[in-house]
Short mmCIF file of C-alpha atoms in Angstrom, two decimals:
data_model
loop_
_atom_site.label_atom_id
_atom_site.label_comp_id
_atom_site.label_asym_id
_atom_site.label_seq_id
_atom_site.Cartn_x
_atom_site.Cartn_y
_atom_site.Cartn_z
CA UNK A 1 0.00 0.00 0.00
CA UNK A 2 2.66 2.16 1.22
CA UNK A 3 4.45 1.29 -2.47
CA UNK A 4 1.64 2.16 -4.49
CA UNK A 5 1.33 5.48 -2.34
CA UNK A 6 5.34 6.70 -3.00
CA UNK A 7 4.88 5.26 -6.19
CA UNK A 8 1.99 7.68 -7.05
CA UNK A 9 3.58 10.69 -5.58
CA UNK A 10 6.89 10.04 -7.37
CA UNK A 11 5.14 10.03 -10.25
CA UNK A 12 2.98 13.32 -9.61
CA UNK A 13 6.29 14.77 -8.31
CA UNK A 14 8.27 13.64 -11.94
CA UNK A 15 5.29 15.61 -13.84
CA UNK A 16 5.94 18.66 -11.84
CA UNK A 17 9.45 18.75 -12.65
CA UNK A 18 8.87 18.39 -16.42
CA UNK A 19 6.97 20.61 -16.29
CA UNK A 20 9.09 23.16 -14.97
CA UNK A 21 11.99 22.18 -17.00
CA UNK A 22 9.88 22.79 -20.33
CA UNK A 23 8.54 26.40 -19.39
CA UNK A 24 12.01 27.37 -17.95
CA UNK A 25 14.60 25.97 -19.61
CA UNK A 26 15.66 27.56 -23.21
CA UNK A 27 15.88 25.07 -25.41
CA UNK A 28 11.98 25.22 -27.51
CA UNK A 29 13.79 25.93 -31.25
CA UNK A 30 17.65 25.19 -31.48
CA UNK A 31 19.28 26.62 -34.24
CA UNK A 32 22.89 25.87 -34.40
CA UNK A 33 24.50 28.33 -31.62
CA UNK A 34 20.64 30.39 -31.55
CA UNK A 35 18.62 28.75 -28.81
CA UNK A 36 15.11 30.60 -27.90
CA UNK A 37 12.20 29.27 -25.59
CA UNK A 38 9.22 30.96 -24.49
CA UNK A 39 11.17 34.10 -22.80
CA UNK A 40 14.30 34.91 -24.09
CA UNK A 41 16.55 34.34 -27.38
CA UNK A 42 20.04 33.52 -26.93
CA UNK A 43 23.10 33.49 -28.71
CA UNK A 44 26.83 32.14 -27.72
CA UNK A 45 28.25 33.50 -30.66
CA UNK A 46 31.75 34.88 -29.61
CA UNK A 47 32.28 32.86 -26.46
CA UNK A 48 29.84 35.11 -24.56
CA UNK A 49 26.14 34.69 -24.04
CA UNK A 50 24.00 37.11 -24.84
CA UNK A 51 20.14 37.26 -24.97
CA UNK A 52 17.66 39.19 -26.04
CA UNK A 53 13.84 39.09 -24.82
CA UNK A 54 11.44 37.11 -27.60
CA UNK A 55 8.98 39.14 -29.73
CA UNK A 56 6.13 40.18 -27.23
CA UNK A 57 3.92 38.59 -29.93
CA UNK A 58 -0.25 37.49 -29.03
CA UNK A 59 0.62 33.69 -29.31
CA UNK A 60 3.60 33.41 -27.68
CA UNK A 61 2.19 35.55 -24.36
CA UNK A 62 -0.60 32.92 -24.73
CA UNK A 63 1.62 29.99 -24.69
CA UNK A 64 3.79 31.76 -21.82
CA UNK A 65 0.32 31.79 -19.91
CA UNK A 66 -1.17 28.06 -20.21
CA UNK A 67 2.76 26.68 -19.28
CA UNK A 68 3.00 28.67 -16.10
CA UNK A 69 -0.98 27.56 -15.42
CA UNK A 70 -0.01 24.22 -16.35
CA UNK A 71 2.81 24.45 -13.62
CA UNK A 72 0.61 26.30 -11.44
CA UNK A 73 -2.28 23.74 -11.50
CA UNK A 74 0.06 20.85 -11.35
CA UNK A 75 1.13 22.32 -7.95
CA UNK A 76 -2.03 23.18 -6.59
CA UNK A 77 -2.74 19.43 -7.55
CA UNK A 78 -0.16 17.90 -5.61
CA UNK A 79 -1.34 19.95 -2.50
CA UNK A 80 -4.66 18.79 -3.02
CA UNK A 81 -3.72 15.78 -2.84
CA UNK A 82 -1.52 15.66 0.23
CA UNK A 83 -4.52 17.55 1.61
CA UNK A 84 -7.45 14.96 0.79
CA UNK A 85 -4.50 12.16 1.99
CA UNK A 86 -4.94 12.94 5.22
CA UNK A 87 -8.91 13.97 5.06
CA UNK A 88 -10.86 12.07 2.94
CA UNK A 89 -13.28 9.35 4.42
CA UNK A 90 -11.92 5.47 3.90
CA UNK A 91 -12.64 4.30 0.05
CA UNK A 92 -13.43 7.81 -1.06
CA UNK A 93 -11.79 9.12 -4.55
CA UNK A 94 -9.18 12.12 -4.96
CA UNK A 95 -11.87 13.77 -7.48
CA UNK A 96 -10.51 16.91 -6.94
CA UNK A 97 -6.56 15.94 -7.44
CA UNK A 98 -7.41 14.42 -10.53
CA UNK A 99 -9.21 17.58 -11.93
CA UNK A 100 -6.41 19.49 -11.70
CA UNK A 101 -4.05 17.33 -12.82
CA UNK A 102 -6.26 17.22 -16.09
CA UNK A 103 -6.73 20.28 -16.24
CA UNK A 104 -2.66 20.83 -15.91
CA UNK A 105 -2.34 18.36 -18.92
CA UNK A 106 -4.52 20.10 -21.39
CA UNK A 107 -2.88 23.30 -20.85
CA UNK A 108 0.25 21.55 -22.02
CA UNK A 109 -1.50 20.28 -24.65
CA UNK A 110 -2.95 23.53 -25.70
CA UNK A 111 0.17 25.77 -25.03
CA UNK A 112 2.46 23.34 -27.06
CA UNK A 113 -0.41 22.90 -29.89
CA UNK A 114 -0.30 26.61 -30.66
CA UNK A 115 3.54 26.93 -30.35
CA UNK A 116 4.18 24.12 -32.97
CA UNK A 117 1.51 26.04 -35.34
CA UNK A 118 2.35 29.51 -35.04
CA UNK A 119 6.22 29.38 -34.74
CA UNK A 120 8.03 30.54 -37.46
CA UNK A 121 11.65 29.17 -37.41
CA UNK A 122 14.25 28.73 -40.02
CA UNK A 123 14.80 25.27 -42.38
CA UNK A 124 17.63 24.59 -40.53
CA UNK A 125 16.73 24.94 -36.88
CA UNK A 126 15.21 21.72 -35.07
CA UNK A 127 13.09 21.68 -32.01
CA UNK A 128 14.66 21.59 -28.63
CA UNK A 129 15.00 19.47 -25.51
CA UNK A 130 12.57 21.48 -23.55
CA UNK A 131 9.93 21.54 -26.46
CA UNK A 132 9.80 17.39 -26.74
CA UNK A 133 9.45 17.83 -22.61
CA UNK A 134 6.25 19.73 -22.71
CA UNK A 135 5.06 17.12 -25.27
CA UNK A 136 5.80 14.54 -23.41
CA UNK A 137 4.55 15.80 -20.55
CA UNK A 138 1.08 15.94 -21.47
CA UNK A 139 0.35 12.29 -21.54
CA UNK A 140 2.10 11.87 -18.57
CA UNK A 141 0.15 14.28 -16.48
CA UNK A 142 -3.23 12.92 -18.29
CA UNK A 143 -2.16 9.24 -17.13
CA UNK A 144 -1.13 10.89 -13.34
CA UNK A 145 -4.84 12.41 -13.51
CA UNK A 146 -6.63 9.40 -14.38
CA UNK A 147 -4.51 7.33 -11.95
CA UNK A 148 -6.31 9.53 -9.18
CA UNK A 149 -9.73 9.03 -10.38
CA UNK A 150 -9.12 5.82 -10.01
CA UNK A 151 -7.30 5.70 -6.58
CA UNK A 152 -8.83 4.67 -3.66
CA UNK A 153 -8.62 5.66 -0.22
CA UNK A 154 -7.69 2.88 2.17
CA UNK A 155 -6.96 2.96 5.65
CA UNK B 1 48.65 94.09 -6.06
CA UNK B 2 46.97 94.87 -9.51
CA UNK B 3 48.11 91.65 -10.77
CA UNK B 4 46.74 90.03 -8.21
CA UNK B 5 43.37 91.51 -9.02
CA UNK B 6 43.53 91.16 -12.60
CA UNK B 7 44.95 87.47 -11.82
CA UNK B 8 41.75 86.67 -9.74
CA UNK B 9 39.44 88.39 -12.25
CA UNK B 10 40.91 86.62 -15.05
CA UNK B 11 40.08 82.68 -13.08
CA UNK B 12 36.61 84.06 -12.70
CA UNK B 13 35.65 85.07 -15.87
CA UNK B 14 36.80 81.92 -16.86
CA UNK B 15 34.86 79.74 -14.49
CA UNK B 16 31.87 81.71 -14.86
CA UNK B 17 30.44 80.54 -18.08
CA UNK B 18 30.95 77.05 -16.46
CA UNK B 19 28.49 77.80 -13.97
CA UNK B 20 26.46 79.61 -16.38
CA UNK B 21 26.15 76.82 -19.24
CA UNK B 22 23.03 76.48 -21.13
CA UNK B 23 20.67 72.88 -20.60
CA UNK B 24 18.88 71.60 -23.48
CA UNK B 25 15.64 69.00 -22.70
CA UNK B 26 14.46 66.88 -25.42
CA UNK B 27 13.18 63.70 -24.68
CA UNK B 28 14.80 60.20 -24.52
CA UNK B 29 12.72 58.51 -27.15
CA UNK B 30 9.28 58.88 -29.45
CA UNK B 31 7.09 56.34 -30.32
CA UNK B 32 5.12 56.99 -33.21
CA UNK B 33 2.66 54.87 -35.95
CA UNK B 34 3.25 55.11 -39.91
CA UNK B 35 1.30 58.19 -41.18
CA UNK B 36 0.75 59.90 -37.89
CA UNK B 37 2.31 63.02 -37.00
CA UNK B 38 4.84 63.58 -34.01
CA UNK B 39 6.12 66.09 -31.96
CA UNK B 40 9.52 66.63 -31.17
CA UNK B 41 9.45 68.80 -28.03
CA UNK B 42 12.91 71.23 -26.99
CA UNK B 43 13.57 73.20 -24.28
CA UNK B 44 16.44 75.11 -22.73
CA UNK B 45 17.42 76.17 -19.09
CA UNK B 46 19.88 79.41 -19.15
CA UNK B 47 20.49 81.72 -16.04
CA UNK B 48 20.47 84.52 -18.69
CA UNK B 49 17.24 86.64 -19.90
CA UNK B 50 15.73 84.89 -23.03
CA UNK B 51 17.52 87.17 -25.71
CA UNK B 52 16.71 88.41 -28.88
CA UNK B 53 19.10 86.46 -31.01
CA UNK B 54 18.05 82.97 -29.68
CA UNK B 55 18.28 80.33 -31.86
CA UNK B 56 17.49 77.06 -32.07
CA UNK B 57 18.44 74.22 -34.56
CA UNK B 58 17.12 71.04 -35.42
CA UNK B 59 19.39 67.75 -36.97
CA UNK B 60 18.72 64.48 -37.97
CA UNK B 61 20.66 61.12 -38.12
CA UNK B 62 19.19 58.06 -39.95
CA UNK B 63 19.78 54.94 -38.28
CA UNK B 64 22.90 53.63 -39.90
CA UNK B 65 24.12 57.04 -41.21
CA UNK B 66 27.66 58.41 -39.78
CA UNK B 67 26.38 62.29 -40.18
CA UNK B 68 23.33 64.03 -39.28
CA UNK B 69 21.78 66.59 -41.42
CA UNK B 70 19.97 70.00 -41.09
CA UNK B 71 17.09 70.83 -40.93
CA UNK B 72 15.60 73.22 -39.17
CA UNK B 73 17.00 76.77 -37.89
CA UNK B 74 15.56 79.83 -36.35
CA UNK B 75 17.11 82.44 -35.94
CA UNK B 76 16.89 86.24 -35.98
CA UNK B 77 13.02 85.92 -34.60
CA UNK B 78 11.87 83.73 -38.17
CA UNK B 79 12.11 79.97 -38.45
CA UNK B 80 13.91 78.42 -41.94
CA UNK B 81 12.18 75.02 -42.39
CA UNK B 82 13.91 72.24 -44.70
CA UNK B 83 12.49 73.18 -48.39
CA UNK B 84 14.84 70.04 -50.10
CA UNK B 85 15.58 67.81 -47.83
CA UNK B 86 13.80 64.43 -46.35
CA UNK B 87 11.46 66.78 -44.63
CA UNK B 88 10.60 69.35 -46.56
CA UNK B 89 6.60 70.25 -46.57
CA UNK B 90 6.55 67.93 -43.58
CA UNK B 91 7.66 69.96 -41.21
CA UNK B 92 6.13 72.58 -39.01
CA UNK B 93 7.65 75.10 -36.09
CA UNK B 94 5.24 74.80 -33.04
CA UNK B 95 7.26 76.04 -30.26
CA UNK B 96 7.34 79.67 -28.58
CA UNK B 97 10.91 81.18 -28.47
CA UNK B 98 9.97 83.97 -26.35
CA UNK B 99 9.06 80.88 -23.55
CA UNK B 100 11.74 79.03 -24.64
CA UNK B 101 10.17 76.40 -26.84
CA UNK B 102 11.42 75.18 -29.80
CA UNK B 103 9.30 71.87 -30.57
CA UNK B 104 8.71 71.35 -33.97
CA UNK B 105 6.24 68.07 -35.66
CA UNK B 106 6.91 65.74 -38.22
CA UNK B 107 3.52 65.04 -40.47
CA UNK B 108 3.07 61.83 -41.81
CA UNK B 109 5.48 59.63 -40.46
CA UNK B 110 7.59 56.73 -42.77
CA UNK B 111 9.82 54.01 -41.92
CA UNK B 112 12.58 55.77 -43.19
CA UNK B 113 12.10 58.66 -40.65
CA UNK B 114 13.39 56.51 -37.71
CA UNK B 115 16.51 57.97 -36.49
CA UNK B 116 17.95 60.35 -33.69
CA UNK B 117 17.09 63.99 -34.19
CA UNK B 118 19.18 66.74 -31.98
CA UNK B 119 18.34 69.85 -30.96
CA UNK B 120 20.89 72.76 -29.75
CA UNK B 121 19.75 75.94 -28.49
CA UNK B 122 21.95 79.30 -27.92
CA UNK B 123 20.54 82.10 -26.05
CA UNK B 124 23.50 84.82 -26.25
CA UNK B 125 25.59 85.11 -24.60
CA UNK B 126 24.58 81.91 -22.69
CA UNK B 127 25.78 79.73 -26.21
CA UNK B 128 28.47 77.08 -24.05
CA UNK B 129 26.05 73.79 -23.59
CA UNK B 130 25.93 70.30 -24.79
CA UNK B 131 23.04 69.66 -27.86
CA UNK B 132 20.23 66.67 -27.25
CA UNK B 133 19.27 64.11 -28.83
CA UNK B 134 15.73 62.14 -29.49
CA UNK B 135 15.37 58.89 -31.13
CA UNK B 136 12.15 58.42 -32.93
CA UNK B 137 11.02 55.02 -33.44
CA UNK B 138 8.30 54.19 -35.85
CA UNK B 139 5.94 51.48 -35.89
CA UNK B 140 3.83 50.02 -37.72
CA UNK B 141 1.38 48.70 -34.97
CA UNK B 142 1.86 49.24 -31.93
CA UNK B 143 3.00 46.06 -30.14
CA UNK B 144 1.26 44.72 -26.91
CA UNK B 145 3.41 45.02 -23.96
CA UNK B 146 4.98 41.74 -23.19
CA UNK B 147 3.21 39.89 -20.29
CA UNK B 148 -0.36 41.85 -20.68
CA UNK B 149 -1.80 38.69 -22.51
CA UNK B 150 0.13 36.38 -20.44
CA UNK B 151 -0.67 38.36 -17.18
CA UNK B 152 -4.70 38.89 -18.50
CA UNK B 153 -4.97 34.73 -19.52
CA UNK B 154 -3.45 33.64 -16.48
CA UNK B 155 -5.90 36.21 -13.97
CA UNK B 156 -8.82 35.32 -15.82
CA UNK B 157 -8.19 31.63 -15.33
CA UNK B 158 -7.03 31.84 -11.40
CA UNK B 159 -10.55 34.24 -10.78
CA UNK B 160 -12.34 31.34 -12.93
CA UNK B 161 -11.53 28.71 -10.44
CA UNK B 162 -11.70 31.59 -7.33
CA UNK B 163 -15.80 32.03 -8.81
CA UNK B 164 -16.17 28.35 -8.85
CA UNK B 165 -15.25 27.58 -5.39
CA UNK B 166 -17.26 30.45 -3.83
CA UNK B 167 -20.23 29.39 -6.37
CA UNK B 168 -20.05 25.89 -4.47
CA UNK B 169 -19.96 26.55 -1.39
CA UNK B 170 -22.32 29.01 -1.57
CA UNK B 171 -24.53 26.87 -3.11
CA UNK B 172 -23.88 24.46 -0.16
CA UNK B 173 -24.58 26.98 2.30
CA UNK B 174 -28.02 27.65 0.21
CA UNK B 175 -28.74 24.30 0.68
CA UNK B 176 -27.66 23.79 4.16
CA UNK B 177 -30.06 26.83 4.63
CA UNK B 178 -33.34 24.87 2.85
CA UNK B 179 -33.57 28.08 0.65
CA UNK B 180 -33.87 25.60 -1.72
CA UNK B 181 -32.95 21.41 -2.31
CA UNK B 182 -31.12 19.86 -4.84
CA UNK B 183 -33.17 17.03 -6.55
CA UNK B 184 -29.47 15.13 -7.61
CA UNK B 185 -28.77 12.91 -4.75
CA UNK B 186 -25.84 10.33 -5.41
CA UNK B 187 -22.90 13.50 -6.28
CA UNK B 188 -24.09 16.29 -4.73
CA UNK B 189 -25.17 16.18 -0.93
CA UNK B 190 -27.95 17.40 1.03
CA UNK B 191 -26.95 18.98 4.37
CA UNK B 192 -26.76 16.08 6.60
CA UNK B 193 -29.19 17.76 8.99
CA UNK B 194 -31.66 18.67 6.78
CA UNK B 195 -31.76 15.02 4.59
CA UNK B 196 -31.83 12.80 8.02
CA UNK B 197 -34.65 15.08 9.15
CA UNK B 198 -36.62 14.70 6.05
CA UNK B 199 -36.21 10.61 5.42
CA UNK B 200 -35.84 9.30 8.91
CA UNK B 201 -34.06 5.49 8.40
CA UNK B 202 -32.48 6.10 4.85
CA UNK B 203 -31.47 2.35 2.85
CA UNK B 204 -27.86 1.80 3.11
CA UNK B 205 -26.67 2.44 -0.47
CA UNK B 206 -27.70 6.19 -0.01
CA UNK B 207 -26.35 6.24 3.64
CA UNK B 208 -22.98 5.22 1.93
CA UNK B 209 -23.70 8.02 -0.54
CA UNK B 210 -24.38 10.52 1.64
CA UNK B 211 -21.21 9.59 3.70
CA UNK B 212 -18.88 10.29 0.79
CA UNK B 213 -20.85 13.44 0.38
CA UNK B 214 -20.45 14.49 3.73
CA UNK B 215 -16.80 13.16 3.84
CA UNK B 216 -15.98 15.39 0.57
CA UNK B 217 -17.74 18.28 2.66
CA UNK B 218 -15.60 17.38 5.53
CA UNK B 219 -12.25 17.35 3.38
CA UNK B 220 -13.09 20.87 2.14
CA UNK B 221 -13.87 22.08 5.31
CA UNK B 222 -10.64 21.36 6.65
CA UNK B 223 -9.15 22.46 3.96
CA UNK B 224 -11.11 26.07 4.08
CA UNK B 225 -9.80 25.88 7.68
CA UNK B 226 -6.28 25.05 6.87
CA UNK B 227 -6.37 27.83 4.64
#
């Protein structure tokens, strides 16, 4: 029981962190030394780094805002879930961890959905480390969510 | 004992013109979009009387150029616009010498008019000073601050969930209140005073449902309380 329990929260705990590797980490469109994410653009052109701050465009500010709620809700999730640990009544459901995990996993899927369609990078450039992350991360979280509906609350 | 005088006369007639040094204020920057007009504002401080032979004079640098250019000078109480240059018929003198004023406004902005434009005003015999410079950026829409849509998306969602929670539990205190009763039974619960007082000895499959009800109730009370 005790397995399945750390096993569960490891899991929900793994999510988080991909999460916040994706929206953090620039690495969304790599092209050669040119490396830009959802904030910044940077260059290492000349042994120094430099950056400048991405285009303040409409669809990039949106996919800035369902990452950090993504983040946000997968957070508020785990919480949740600590919380209704130590409240809910014996062979109740964690309804409410689960809808915010769900939620967490469809902003993923809607902020990386509008990135891959409205970017507008070079031939040459490929996607990034961080970009494949928040993909990834979306059925992940989805799986963590359903996991919950499912769980069980024993004594 | 003459020398000496003359000595310290000479060292402060030379410092006082340091003291005395004309300030010119333009602004930093301009934002403007294609085809509106703009207005370049200049003004000096001088500890001198605004004379009769002020003058100012307006340049302008393309981006990218090494040399700025002419083009606007007034002088002798009467303003000389540029009549062949990348202004000419564009330009117009707005500002009030007399207050010490010397704006002038670009009609109908391009592209090409981004650049840094400097302004240097005399007012004799106040004429040591340092010119200043403006940068006019044009645009062809202006862009949305970065962060307003991310800031806007993200508050709207968070006040979302806020109006949900408050929407349930006030609907739960409703209930609790018999203001009115829900006819769903199995997700949503009836206040556990109100249902055993209206059924009596309830079956057991909706005991057990109203026990997770009242458990989920329970769970977000202690959570309200936590909070």
């Amino acid at each position: 029981m005790l397995v399945v329990l750390a096993g569960v929260m490891v899991f929900h705990l793994l999510n988080l962190i991909l999460l916040i590797i994706s929206t953090a980490v620039n690495a969304w469109i790599v092209d050669g030394d040119l490396s830009t994410d959802l904030w910044y653009g940077c260059t290492s052109k000349n042994g120094g780094y430099h950056c400048k701050q991405s285009m303040s465009e409409d669809w990039l500010q949106a996919v800035q805002a369902l990452m950090v709620l993504s983040v946000l809700f997968c957070l508020l999730s785990f919480v949740f879930f600590l919380c209704q640990l130590f409240t809910l009544v014996k062979g109740g459901r964690f309804y409410f961890t689960a809808i915010f995990q769900i939620l967490a996993s469809l902003f993923v899927m809607s902020g990386a959905i509008i990135y891959t369609v409205m970017n507008t990078a070079a031939e040459s450039s490929t996607y990034g480390h961080a970009y494949v992350l928040a993909w990834v991360a979306f059925p992940l979280t989805l799986i963590s969510g359903l996991i919950y509906i499912v769980l069980r609350k024993k004594e | 004992m003459i020398s000496l005088l003359t000595l310290a006369s000479v060292v402060l007639l030379a410092s006082v013109p340091q003291a005395e040094s004309i300030v010119i204020y333009t602004g930093w920057e301009r934002h403007a979009l294609v085809g509106s007009d703009v207005r370049l504002s200049c003004s000096f401080f001088s500890w001198r009387w605004t004379s009769e032979d002020v003058t100012f004079s307006w340049s302008y640098r393309p981006d990218g150029a090494k040399d700025p250019i002419s083009i606007f000078h007034y002088a002798g109480g009467s303003p000389y616009l540029d009549n062949k240059g990348p202004f000419h018929d564009r330009l117009e003198f707005v500002g009030n010498p007399a207050r010490r004023d010397g704006s002038i406004i670009i009609r109908n902005l391009d592209f090409s008019d981004n650049g840094t434009f400097t302004c240097d005003a005399k007012n004799p015999p106040d004429i040591v000073g340092r010119p200043s410079s403006v940068r006019l950026l044009v645009f062809e829409k202006v862009p949305v601050q970065a962060g307003v849509i991310t800031g806007a998306i993200i508050g709207v969602v968070l006040g979302l969930l806020v109006l949900v929670v408050v929407i349930y539990y006030l609907m739960r205190f409703l209930v609790a209140r018999r203001v009115f009763t829900l006819s769903v039974s199995k997700k949503k619960g009836k206040g556990k005073e109100g249902s055993q007082q209206k059924q009596g000895a309830p079956p057991s499959a909706e005991q057990q449902a109203r026990l997770k009800a009242s458990a989920d109730k329970k769970k977000q009370e202690s959570r309200r309380d936590r909070k």
